Amino acid sequence: MSFRAHILGAAAGGGLPQWNCGCENCNLARAGKIPSQTQSSLAVTADGASWAVLNASPDIRHQLAQTPALHPTGLRDVPLASVLVTNGDIDHVAGLLTLREMQPFTLFATAGIHEVLSANPIFDALNSAVVLRETIALDTPFALTPTLTATLFAVPGKVPLYLEGEQVQTDLIGDQTVGVRLEGGGTTAYYIPGCALMNDDLRGRLDGADAVFFDGTLWRDDEMVRAGLGQKTGARMGHMSMSGEDGSIAAFVGMDIGRKIYVHMNNTNPVLRPGSPEHAEAGAAGWTIAQDGMEITL
Ligand code: MLT
Ligand code: MN
Ligand code: ZN
């Protein structure tokens, strides 16, 4: 038994290329000069037979088709035990609509995230007779699969974009944005695709982990503004950047972590160009840049 994590989608919302984006990376991806990446999702298992999908991206149909380990093993048998969503963002929940078709699995989320899903009747496409919605309290371990234990914890973040009011707190600590601790196959790993900032609580949790899959949305906070794509900074979107004094590369220095893997990269992030200086800099700091189809075995 060993812990395996399969990157179903390495990109943030929009993917690479994003349908309406003419930025350098999106153009390179359309031209086949850098690898395209689908939207944010990770599949995990501790026994190879029973998997959980962490975040159901709008690309999940394609992602599952590309992943033999998750293909049907019988007429209506799939090795999928559960789906867990870490926030209510569209890139993490829209794929639930693809997972209809009367397929049993358990849908795990916090009370706050389940409320968002319940308020949208379109998600009733997941028939409650077969898809069990289980509410998970923070800091309370539960069986994600028969051989994987998960624990959800609050990380600084914000409500989904489509629920933002006039005032938005971008480092809210609550159950609207969570990280996941995974234990199984003798391994402890963390999955945190969205995080506004590193604090002592988070540092204390992550120190000593075998692997951390972490928010790699932007290289620099004003990257989208500089590219002429809008006014939003990473901070405004609830994502800490990789580089800079307040960035995640600096925040993880001195922590004892076996594997550090960036996930949820926005299409503007220069690390998505394999030959870029930023890709090399992240690598020199011990970070792996996730790519679709990559598998990490611990
Ligand atoms: C995010 O990660 O900030 C969101 O997925 C943005 C979005 O909803 O497009
Ligand atoms: Mn996102
Ligand atoms: Zn782009």
Short mmCIF file of N, CA, C and O in Angstrom, two decimals, residues 61-186:
data_model
loop_
_atom_site.label_atom_id
_atom_site.label_comp_id
_atom_site.label_asym_id
_atom_site.label_seq_id
_atom_site.Cartn_x
_atom_site.Cartn_y
_atom_site.Cartn_z
N ARG A 61 -14.73 15.39 -17.12
CA ARG A 61 -15.05 14.33 -18.08
C ARG A 61 -13.78 13.92 -18.86
O ARG A 61 -13.44 12.75 -18.96
N HIS A 62 -13.07 14.92 -19.37
CA HIS A 62 -11.83 14.68 -20.10
C HIS A 62 -10.75 14.11 -19.16
O HIS A 62 -10.02 13.17 -19.52
N GLN A 63 -10.67 14.66 -17.96
CA GLN A 63 -9.65 14.22 -17.02
C GLN A 63 -9.80 12.74 -16.67
O GLN A 63 -8.82 12.00 -16.63
N LEU A 64 -11.03 12.30 -16.43
CA LEU A 64 -11.26 10.90 -16.09
C LEU A 64 -11.00 10.00 -17.30
O LEU A 64 -10.44 8.91 -17.17
N ALA A 65 -11.36 10.48 -18.48
CA ALA A 65 -11.09 9.69 -19.69
C ALA A 65 -9.59 9.47 -19.88
O ALA A 65 -9.16 8.44 -20.40
N GLN A 66 -8.79 10.45 -19.44
CA GLN A 66 -7.33 10.38 -19.61
C GLN A 66 -6.64 9.56 -18.51
O GLN A 66 -5.43 9.44 -18.51
N THR A 67 -7.41 9.06 -17.54
CA THR A 67 -6.81 8.45 -16.35
C THR A 67 -7.28 7.00 -16.19
O THR A 67 -8.31 6.74 -15.56
N PRO A 68 -6.54 6.03 -16.75
CA PRO A 68 -6.96 4.63 -16.70
C PRO A 68 -7.28 4.12 -15.30
O PRO A 68 -8.20 3.31 -15.12
N ALA A 69 -6.58 4.61 -14.28
CA ALA A 69 -6.82 4.12 -12.91
C ALA A 69 -8.24 4.41 -12.44
O ALA A 69 -8.73 3.76 -11.52
N LEU A 70 -8.91 5.37 -13.09
CA LEU A 70 -10.27 5.72 -12.68
C LEU A 70 -11.34 5.27 -13.68
O LEU A 70 -12.50 5.63 -13.57
N HIS A 71 -10.93 4.46 -14.65
CA HIS A 71 -11.91 3.97 -15.64
C HIS A 71 -12.83 2.93 -15.03
O HIS A 71 -12.47 2.26 -14.06
N PRO A 72 -14.02 2.76 -15.60
CA PRO A 72 -14.94 1.73 -15.10
C PRO A 72 -14.29 0.34 -15.13
O PRO A 72 -13.55 0.02 -16.05
N THR A 73 -14.60 -0.44 -14.08
CA THR A 73 -14.10 -1.81 -14.00
C THR A 73 -15.23 -2.80 -14.28
O THR A 73 -15.02 -4.00 -14.27
N GLY A 74 -16.44 -2.29 -14.49
CA GLY A 74 -17.59 -3.13 -14.80
C GLY A 74 -18.62 -2.25 -15.48
O GLY A 74 -18.33 -1.09 -15.79
N LEU A 75 -19.82 -2.76 -15.68
CA LEU A 75 -20.83 -1.99 -16.41
C LEU A 75 -21.10 -0.63 -15.79
O LEU A 75 -21.24 0.37 -16.47
N ARG A 76 -21.20 -0.60 -14.45
CA ARG A 76 -21.42 0.68 -13.75
C ARG A 76 -20.54 0.73 -12.50
O ARG A 76 -20.94 1.31 -11.49
N ASP A 77 -19.36 0.13 -12.58
CA ASP A 77 -18.46 0.16 -11.43
C ASP A 77 -17.29 1.07 -11.74
O ASP A 77 -16.62 0.88 -12.76
N VAL A 78 -17.04 2.02 -10.88
CA VAL A 78 -15.84 2.85 -11.02
C VAL A 78 -15.11 2.85 -9.67
O VAL A 78 -15.75 2.77 -8.62
N PRO A 79 -13.78 2.92 -9.72
CA PRO A 79 -13.03 2.87 -8.46
C PRO A 79 -13.01 4.21 -7.72
O PRO A 79 -12.02 4.60 -7.14
N LEU A 80 -14.16 4.92 -7.76
CA LEU A 80 -14.26 6.23 -7.12
C LEU A 80 -15.14 6.11 -5.88
O LEU A 80 -16.33 5.82 -5.98
N ALA A 81 -14.52 6.34 -4.71
CA ALA A 81 -15.29 6.25 -3.46
C ALA A 81 -15.96 7.58 -3.15
O ALA A 81 -17.10 7.62 -2.68
N SER A 82 -15.25 8.68 -3.40
CA SER A 82 -15.79 9.95 -2.94
C SER A 82 -15.22 11.13 -3.71
O SER A 82 -14.20 11.02 -4.40
N VAL A 83 -15.93 12.24 -3.57
CA VAL A 83 -15.48 13.53 -4.11
C VAL A 83 -15.52 14.51 -2.95
O VAL A 83 -16.47 14.52 -2.17
N LEU A 84 -14.46 15.29 -2.83
CA LEU A 84 -14.38 16.29 -1.76
C LEU A 84 -14.16 17.64 -2.39
O LEU A 84 -13.32 17.77 -3.29
N VAL A 85 -14.91 18.66 -2.00
CA VAL A 85 -14.66 19.99 -2.54
C VAL A 85 -14.16 20.92 -1.43
O VAL A 85 -14.64 20.88 -0.30
N THR A 86 -13.14 21.72 -1.76
CA THR A 86 -12.46 22.54 -0.75
C THR A 86 -12.98 23.98 -0.72
O THR A 86 -12.62 24.74 0.16
N ASN A 87 -13.76 24.36 -1.70
CA ASN A 87 -14.49 25.64 -1.66
C ASN A 87 -15.61 25.55 -2.69
O ASN A 87 -15.78 24.51 -3.34
N GLY A 88 -16.37 26.65 -2.82
CA GLY A 88 -17.50 26.61 -3.74
C GLY A 88 -17.18 27.23 -5.09
O GLY A 88 -18.09 27.50 -5.88
N ASP A 89 -15.89 27.47 -5.37
CA ASP A 89 -15.53 28.11 -6.64
C ASP A 89 -15.94 27.25 -7.84
O ASP A 89 -15.92 26.02 -7.77
N ILE A 90 -16.25 27.93 -8.93
CA ILE A 90 -16.75 27.23 -10.11
C ILE A 90 -15.76 26.19 -10.61
O ILE A 90 -16.15 25.08 -11.01
N ASP A 91 -14.46 26.51 -10.57
CA ASP A 91 -13.47 25.53 -11.04
C ASP A 91 -13.40 24.29 -10.16
O ASP A 91 -12.79 23.30 -10.56
N HIS A 92 -14.02 24.33 -8.98
CA HIS A 92 -13.97 23.18 -8.07
C HIS A 92 -15.29 22.45 -7.94
O HIS A 92 -15.33 21.35 -7.37
N VAL A 93 -16.38 23.05 -8.39
CA VAL A 93 -17.69 22.38 -8.21
C VAL A 93 -18.44 22.11 -9.52
O VAL A 93 -19.32 21.24 -9.54
N ALA A 94 -18.10 22.82 -10.59
CA ALA A 94 -18.91 22.67 -11.82
C ALA A 94 -18.86 21.24 -12.35
O ALA A 94 -19.82 20.76 -12.96
N GLY A 95 -17.76 20.53 -12.11
CA GLY A 95 -17.62 19.15 -12.58
C GLY A 95 -18.58 18.19 -11.91
O GLY A 95 -18.81 17.09 -12.41
N LEU A 96 -19.17 18.60 -10.78
CA LEU A 96 -20.16 17.73 -10.13
C LEU A 96 -21.31 17.45 -11.09
O LEU A 96 -21.91 16.37 -11.05
N LEU A 97 -21.62 18.41 -11.94
CA LEU A 97 -22.73 18.23 -12.88
C LEU A 97 -22.44 17.11 -13.88
O LEU A 97 -23.35 16.46 -14.39
N THR A 98 -21.16 16.91 -14.16
CA THR A 98 -20.76 15.82 -15.07
C THR A 98 -20.87 14.46 -14.38
O THR A 98 -21.02 13.43 -15.03
N LEU A 99 -20.79 14.46 -13.05
CA LEU A 99 -20.78 13.20 -12.29
C LEU A 99 -22.18 12.69 -11.97
O LEU A 99 -22.35 11.82 -11.12
N ARG A 100 -23.21 13.23 -12.64
CA ARG A 100 -24.56 12.67 -12.50
C ARG A 100 -24.56 11.29 -13.19
O ARG A 100 -23.50 10.72 -13.28
N GLU A 101 -25.65 10.76 -13.63
CA GLU A 101 -25.77 9.44 -14.28
C GLU A 101 -25.93 8.32 -13.24
O GLU A 101 -25.50 7.20 -13.46
N MET A 102 -26.52 8.64 -12.09
CA MET A 102 -26.89 7.62 -11.11
C MET A 102 -25.70 6.80 -10.61
O MET A 102 -25.80 5.60 -10.39
N GLN A 103 -24.56 7.47 -10.44
CA GLN A 103 -23.36 6.78 -9.96
C GLN A 103 -23.19 7.04 -8.45
O GLN A 103 -23.05 8.20 -8.06
N PRO A 104 -23.20 5.99 -7.63
CA PRO A 104 -23.03 6.23 -6.20
C PRO A 104 -21.62 6.71 -5.84
O PRO A 104 -20.63 6.17 -6.33
N PHE A 105 -21.54 7.73 -5.03
CA PHE A 105 -20.30 8.13 -4.36
C PHE A 105 -20.70 9.06 -3.22
O PHE A 105 -21.86 9.48 -3.13
N THR A 106 -19.76 9.35 -2.35
CA THR A 106 -20.04 10.28 -1.25
C THR A 106 -19.44 11.63 -1.60
O THR A 106 -18.31 11.71 -2.07
N LEU A 107 -20.22 12.68 -1.38
CA LEU A 107 -19.75 14.04 -1.62
C LEU A 107 -19.47 14.71 -0.27
O LEU A 107 -20.39 14.94 0.51
N PHE A 108 -18.19 14.94 -0.02
CA PHE A 108 -17.79 15.54 1.26
C PHE A 108 -17.53 17.03 1.10
O PHE A 108 -16.86 17.46 0.15
N ALA A 109 -18.01 17.82 2.07
CA ALA A 109 -17.70 19.25 2.12
C ALA A 109 -18.08 19.75 3.51
O ALA A 109 -18.76 19.06 4.27
N THR A 110 -17.65 20.97 3.81
CA THR A 110 -18.07 21.58 5.08
C THR A 110 -19.54 22.02 4.97
O THR A 110 -20.10 22.08 3.87
N ALA A 111 -20.10 22.40 6.10
CA ALA A 111 -21.50 22.86 6.10
C ALA A 111 -21.66 24.08 5.19
O ALA A 111 -22.61 24.18 4.42
N GLY A 112 -20.71 25.01 5.28
CA GLY A 112 -20.80 26.24 4.48
C GLY A 112 -20.77 25.96 2.99
O GLY A 112 -21.49 26.60 2.21
N ILE A 113 -19.95 25.03 2.57
CA ILE A 113 -19.84 24.70 1.14
C ILE A 113 -21.08 23.91 0.69
O ILE A 113 -21.63 24.16 -0.37
N HIS A 114 -21.54 22.98 1.53
CA HIS A 114 -22.78 22.25 1.19
C HIS A 114 -23.96 23.20 1.03
O HIS A 114 -24.82 23.01 0.18
N GLU A 115 -23.99 24.26 1.88
CA GLU A 115 -25.08 25.24 1.78
C GLU A 115 -25.10 25.91 0.40
O GLU A 115 -26.15 26.13 -0.17
N VAL A 116 -23.91 26.25 -0.08
CA VAL A 116 -23.81 26.89 -1.41
C VAL A 116 -24.34 25.93 -2.48
O VAL A 116 -25.11 26.33 -3.36
N LEU A 117 -23.97 24.65 -2.38
CA LEU A 117 -24.43 23.67 -3.37
C LEU A 117 -25.94 23.47 -3.27
O LEU A 117 -26.64 23.42 -4.29
N SER A 118 -26.45 23.39 -2.04
CA SER A 118 -27.89 23.16 -1.85
C SER A 118 -28.72 24.34 -2.34
O SER A 118 -29.87 24.18 -2.74
N ALA A 119 -28.12 25.54 -2.30
CA ALA A 119 -28.84 26.74 -2.74
C ALA A 119 -28.95 26.81 -4.27
O ALA A 119 -29.66 27.64 -4.81
N ASN A 120 -28.22 25.92 -4.95
CA ASN A 120 -28.26 25.86 -6.42
C ASN A 120 -28.95 24.57 -6.85
O ASN A 120 -28.32 23.51 -6.88
N PRO A 121 -30.24 24.64 -7.22
CA PRO A 121 -30.98 23.40 -7.51
C PRO A 121 -30.40 22.59 -8.66
O PRO A 121 -30.68 21.40 -8.78
N ILE A 122 -29.56 23.21 -9.49
CA ILE A 122 -28.99 22.44 -10.60
C ILE A 122 -28.16 21.26 -10.07
O ILE A 122 -28.06 20.22 -10.71
N PHE A 123 -27.60 21.41 -8.85
CA PHE A 123 -26.80 20.31 -8.29
C PHE A 123 -27.67 19.14 -7.82
O PHE A 123 -27.16 18.08 -7.49
N ASP A 124 -29.00 19.32 -7.81
CA ASP A 124 -29.88 18.19 -7.53
C ASP A 124 -29.81 17.15 -8.64
O ASP A 124 -30.35 16.05 -8.51
N ALA A 125 -29.12 17.49 -9.73
CA ALA A 125 -28.82 16.49 -10.77
C ALA A 125 -28.06 15.31 -10.17
O ALA A 125 -28.10 14.20 -10.70
N LEU A 126 -27.35 15.55 -9.08
CA LEU A 126 -26.74 14.44 -8.33
C LEU A 126 -27.83 13.86 -7.44
O LEU A 126 -28.13 14.40 -6.38
N ASN A 127 -28.41 12.78 -7.89
CA ASN A 127 -29.58 12.19 -7.21
C ASN A 127 -29.23 11.80 -5.78
O ASN A 127 -28.32 11.01 -5.55
N SER A 128 -29.99 12.34 -4.83
CA SER A 128 -29.67 12.09 -3.42
C SER A 128 -29.89 10.63 -3.02
O SER A 128 -29.46 10.19 -1.97
N ALA A 129 -30.56 9.87 -3.89
CA ALA A 129 -30.74 8.44 -3.60
C ALA A 129 -29.42 7.68 -3.77
O ALA A 129 -29.23 6.62 -3.18
N VAL A 130 -28.51 8.23 -4.55
CA VAL A 130 -27.24 7.51 -4.76
C VAL A 130 -26.01 8.32 -4.33
O VAL A 130 -25.00 7.75 -3.94
N VAL A 131 -26.10 9.64 -4.40
CA VAL A 131 -24.95 10.46 -3.99
C VAL A 131 -25.23 11.00 -2.58
O VAL A 131 -26.14 11.80 -2.37
N LEU A 132 -24.46 10.51 -1.64
CA LEU A 132 -24.63 10.89 -0.24
C LEU A 132 -23.84 12.16 0.03
O LEU A 132 -22.63 12.19 -0.20
N ARG A 133 -24.50 13.22 0.49
CA ARG A 133 -23.78 14.46 0.82
C ARG A 133 -23.45 14.44 2.30
O ARG A 133 -24.33 14.54 3.14
N GLU A 134 -22.20 14.33 2.61
CA GLU A 134 -21.79 14.27 4.01
C GLU A 134 -21.12 15.55 4.44
O GLU A 134 -20.18 16.02 3.78
N THR A 135 -21.60 16.11 5.55
CA THR A 135 -21.05 17.36 6.07
C THR A 135 -19.91 17.04 7.03
O THR A 135 -20.06 16.23 7.94
N ILE A 136 -18.78 17.69 6.81
CA ILE A 136 -17.59 17.43 7.61
C ILE A 136 -17.26 18.65 8.47
O ILE A 136 -17.15 19.76 7.96
N ALA A 137 -17.12 18.42 9.75
CA ALA A 137 -16.72 19.50 10.66
C ALA A 137 -15.22 19.71 10.56
O ALA A 137 -14.47 18.76 10.28
N LEU A 138 -14.77 20.94 10.75
CA LEU A 138 -13.34 21.23 10.69
C LEU A 138 -12.60 20.44 11.79
O LEU A 138 -13.15 20.20 12.86
N ASP A 139 -11.39 20.08 11.47
CA ASP A 139 -10.48 19.43 12.43
C ASP A 139 -11.04 18.13 12.99
O ASP A 139 -10.75 17.77 14.13
N THR A 140 -11.82 17.44 12.19
CA THR A 140 -12.41 16.17 12.61
C THR A 140 -12.12 15.10 11.55
O THR A 140 -12.65 15.18 10.44
N PRO A 141 -11.22 14.14 11.85
CA PRO A 141 -10.85 13.15 10.83
C PRO A 141 -12.04 12.30 10.38
O PRO A 141 -12.93 12.00 11.17
N PHE A 142 -12.03 11.93 9.09
CA PHE A 142 -13.09 11.06 8.55
C PHE A 142 -12.49 10.17 7.46
O PHE A 142 -11.41 10.45 6.94
N ALA A 143 -13.21 9.08 7.13
CA ALA A 143 -12.73 8.13 6.12
C ALA A 143 -13.10 8.65 4.74
O ALA A 143 -14.25 8.61 4.33
N LEU A 144 -12.10 9.13 4.01
CA LEU A 144 -12.30 9.65 2.65
C LEU A 144 -12.44 8.48 1.67
O LEU A 144 -13.24 8.53 0.73
N THR A 145 -11.64 7.46 1.87
CA THR A 145 -11.76 6.17 1.19
C THR A 145 -11.55 5.13 2.29
O THR A 145 -11.17 5.50 3.42
N PRO A 146 -11.74 3.83 2.00
CA PRO A 146 -11.54 2.84 3.07
C PRO A 146 -10.12 2.88 3.67
O PRO A 146 -9.92 2.47 4.81
N THR A 147 -9.14 3.39 2.92
CA THR A 147 -7.76 3.38 3.43
C THR A 147 -7.12 4.76 3.54
O THR A 147 -5.91 4.86 3.75
N LEU A 148 -7.92 5.80 3.37
CA LEU A 148 -7.39 7.17 3.48
C LEU A 148 -8.23 7.95 4.48
O LEU A 148 -9.45 8.03 4.35
N THR A 149 -7.56 8.55 5.45
CA THR A 149 -8.24 9.41 6.41
C THR A 149 -7.97 10.86 6.04
O THR A 149 -6.83 11.20 5.71
N ALA A 150 -9.00 11.68 6.06
CA ALA A 150 -8.83 13.10 5.73
C ALA A 150 -9.30 13.96 6.90
O ALA A 150 -10.15 13.55 7.69
N THR A 151 -8.72 15.13 7.00
CA THR A 151 -9.14 16.12 7.99
C THR A 151 -9.18 17.47 7.29
O THR A 151 -8.22 17.85 6.60
N LEU A 152 -10.28 18.19 7.42
CA LEU A 152 -10.40 19.52 6.83
C LEU A 152 -10.05 20.58 7.87
O LEU A 152 -10.37 20.43 9.04
N PHE A 153 -9.38 21.63 7.43
CA PHE A 153 -9.05 22.73 8.35
C PHE A 153 -9.17 24.05 7.59
O PHE A 153 -9.03 24.10 6.37
N ALA A 154 -9.45 25.11 8.34
CA ALA A 154 -9.65 26.42 7.73
C ALA A 154 -8.32 26.99 7.25
O ALA A 154 -7.31 26.89 7.95
N VAL A 155 -8.31 27.57 6.05
CA VAL A 155 -7.17 28.35 5.60
C VAL A 155 -7.69 29.73 5.18
O VAL A 155 -8.84 29.85 4.75
N PRO A 156 -6.86 30.77 5.30
CA PRO A 156 -7.33 32.10 4.94
C PRO A 156 -7.79 32.15 3.49
O PRO A 156 -7.05 31.73 2.58
N GLY A 157 -9.01 32.64 3.26
CA GLY A 157 -9.54 32.69 1.90
C GLY A 157 -10.81 33.53 1.87
O GLY A 157 -11.09 34.27 2.81
N LYS A 158 -11.55 33.41 0.80
CA LYS A 158 -12.77 34.23 0.66
C LYS A 158 -13.91 33.39 0.12
O LYS A 158 -13.71 32.23 -0.27
N VAL A 159 -15.09 33.99 0.08
CA VAL A 159 -16.25 33.31 -0.49
C VAL A 159 -16.07 33.22 -2.01
O VAL A 159 -15.26 33.96 -2.58
N PRO A 160 -16.83 32.33 -2.68
CA PRO A 160 -16.70 32.27 -4.15
C PRO A 160 -17.01 33.60 -4.81
O PRO A 160 -17.81 34.39 -4.31
N LEU A 161 -16.35 33.82 -5.95
CA LEU A 161 -16.51 35.07 -6.72
C LEU A 161 -17.99 35.42 -6.93
O LEU A 161 -18.40 36.57 -6.79
N TYR A 162 -18.82 34.41 -7.25
CA TYR A 162 -20.22 34.69 -7.56
C TYR A 162 -21.05 35.01 -6.32
O TYR A 162 -22.23 35.34 -6.44
N LEU A 163 -20.45 34.92 -5.12
CA LEU A 163 -21.16 35.29 -3.89
C LEU A 163 -20.57 36.52 -3.24
O LEU A 163 -20.97 36.92 -2.14
N GLU A 164 -19.58 37.15 -3.90
CA GLU A 164 -18.95 38.33 -3.33
C GLU A 164 -19.95 39.48 -3.22
O GLU A 164 -20.71 39.73 -4.15
N GLY A 165 -19.95 40.17 -2.07
CA GLY A 165 -20.78 41.37 -1.90
C GLY A 165 -19.96 42.61 -2.22
O GLY A 165 -18.92 42.52 -2.88
N GLU A 166 -20.42 43.76 -1.72
CA GLU A 166 -19.70 45.02 -1.95
C GLU A 166 -18.32 44.97 -1.30
O GLU A 166 -17.34 45.41 -1.87
N GLN A 167 -18.29 44.46 -0.07
CA GLN A 167 -17.04 44.35 0.68
C GLN A 167 -16.65 42.88 0.71
O GLN A 167 -17.48 42.04 1.00
N VAL A 168 -15.38 42.61 0.43
CA VAL A 168 -14.94 41.22 0.45
C VAL A 168 -13.74 41.07 1.37
O VAL A 168 -12.73 41.75 1.21
N GLN A 169 -13.89 40.19 2.35
CA GLN A 169 -12.72 39.87 3.17
C GLN A 169 -11.97 38.73 2.47
O GLN A 169 -12.55 37.67 2.22
N THR A 170 -10.71 38.98 2.14
CA THR A 170 -9.98 38.00 1.33
C THR A 170 -9.17 37.02 2.18
O THR A 170 -8.60 36.08 1.63
N ASP A 171 -9.11 37.25 3.50
CA ASP A 171 -8.37 36.31 4.35
C ASP A 171 -9.25 35.78 5.48
O ASP A 171 -8.82 35.60 6.61
N LEU A 172 -10.50 35.58 5.13
CA LEU A 172 -11.50 35.04 6.07
C LEU A 172 -11.07 33.64 6.51
O LEU A 172 -10.68 32.81 5.69
N ILE A 173 -11.17 33.39 7.83
CA ILE A 173 -10.90 32.04 8.34
C ILE A 173 -12.25 31.44 8.71
O ILE A 173 -12.91 31.92 9.61
N GLY A 174 -12.67 30.41 8.01
CA GLY A 174 -13.98 29.83 8.29
C GLY A 174 -14.09 28.52 7.55
O GLY A 174 -13.08 27.88 7.29
N ASP A 175 -15.30 28.16 7.18
CA ASP A 175 -15.41 26.87 6.48
C ASP A 175 -15.71 27.04 5.00
O ASP A 175 -16.08 26.10 4.32
N GLN A 176 -15.50 28.27 4.47
CA GLN A 176 -15.73 28.50 3.04
C GLN A 176 -14.51 28.12 2.18
O GLN A 176 -14.66 27.84 1.01
N THR A 177 -13.33 28.13 2.79
CA THR A 177 -12.11 27.70 2.09
C THR A 177 -11.33 26.81 3.04
O THR A 177 -10.95 27.25 4.12
N VAL A 178 -11.11 25.56 2.64
CA VAL A 178 -10.41 24.65 3.54
C VAL A 178 -9.23 23.99 2.86
O VAL A 178 -9.14 23.91 1.63
N GLY A 179 -8.30 23.54 3.69
CA GLY A 179 -7.22 22.66 3.26
C GLY A 179 -7.55 21.25 3.71
O GLY A 179 -8.44 21.04 4.54
N VAL A 180 -6.83 20.27 3.16
CA VAL A 180 -7.11 18.87 3.46
C VAL A 180 -5.82 18.19 3.93
O VAL A 180 -4.79 18.27 3.25
N ARG A 181 -5.89 17.54 5.08
CA ARG A 181 -4.80 16.68 5.51
C ARG A 181 -5.18 15.25 5.12
O ARG A 181 -6.31 14.81 5.35
N LEU A 182 -4.26 14.54 4.51
CA LEU A 182 -4.52 13.17 4.04
C LEU A 182 -3.54 12.23 4.71
O LEU A 182 -2.33 12.48 4.72
N GLU A 183 -4.06 11.15 5.28
CA GLU A 183 -3.19 10.16 5.92
C GLU A 183 -3.57 8.78 5.41
O GLU A 183 -4.73 8.39 5.48
N GLY A 184 -2.55 8.07 4.92
CA GLY A 184 -2.81 6.71 4.46
C GLY A 184 -1.55 6.14 3.84
O GLY A 184 -0.68 6.89 3.38
N GLY A 185 -1.43 4.82 3.85
CA GLY A 185 -0.24 4.18 3.28
C GLY A 185 1.03 4.66 3.97
O GLY A 185 2.09 4.72 3.36
N GLY A 186 0.92 5.02 5.25
CA GLY A 186 2.10 5.46 6.01
C GLY A 186 2.56 6.87 5.67
O GLY A 186 3.68 7.26 6.03
#
